[in-house]
Amino acid sequence: MNSQKKYLSSLILFALCTSISSCAGNDKADNTQSQISTPITTPNIAVSPTPQLTPSTTPLQSPPSKVEPYSTTESPSQELPSPNSKAVSGKTTNVTLYTSDEQCQELIPKTASVSTDEPMTEAIGKIIEQRDTADFSLSGYRVNVKNGVATVDLRISPESKRQIASLSSCEQFALFGSLRKTLTSNSQWKIRDVRFTERDQEIVL
């Protein structure tokens, strides 16, 4: 009788253990299945592709500057120097100018201050300025000295109503007589004679 009770107890205990083991196995299997079947979601991170810089095959160069040559030597001007030209250095010297009296009979000396750079040229300009009138004017002049002979070349202004040939004897004396006396009387210039031309053509007085 006791043996049967022990057998039954053992059987019941075995059955319970088997049942418990089965349940535990099913739970573990379910958990494992759940873990396997549940997908792991990872956040979608958009990765922008890094742009690659392709080196240009054409070198970057600034356009070359256009260099224009220039001349430091000026070409001689066709225009004659103006009688109102200013002194370059600013230094002056005294010379004797001769101008005609009102009767055109005598040349009167007076002292004038001129540039030391071109004293002769400026002295001529001062005399010419006094001879300009409403209907006769000179636009320029040039003086050239060779072997003691000074050649004064004159240019008539385009606006001048009269020409040199139309000057009276008094006007000729006041202009040409004053120039000749001034150039020959200033001994520092060493001029013994004076010629007059108009555009390189000799003026016959």
mmCIF file of C-alpha atoms in Angstrom, residues 144-150 190-193:
data_model
loop_
_atom_site.group_PDB
_atom_site.id
_atom_site.type_symbol
_atom_site.label_atom_id
_atom_site.label_comp_id
_atom_site.label_asym_id
_atom_site.label_seq_id
_atom_site.Cartn_x
_atom_site.Cartn_y
_atom_site.Cartn_z
ATOM 1 C CA ASN A 144 68.363 130.954 -84.621
ATOM 2 C CA VAL A 145 71.911 132.251 -84.210
ATOM 3 C CA LYS A 146 74.760 131.055 -86.408
ATOM 4 C CA ASN A 147 78.196 132.642 -86.788
ATOM 5 C CA GLY A 148 77.019 135.854 -85.154
ATOM 6 C CA VAL A 149 73.974 136.196 -87.436
ATOM 7 C CA ALA A 150 70.531 135.937 -85.822
ATOM 8 C CA LYS A 190 77.524 138.437 -79.596
ATOM 9 C CA ILE A 191 75.212 139.175 -82.546
ATOM 10 C CA ARG A 192 76.517 141.390 -85.344
ATOM 11 C CA ASP A 193 73.664 141.104 -87.866
#
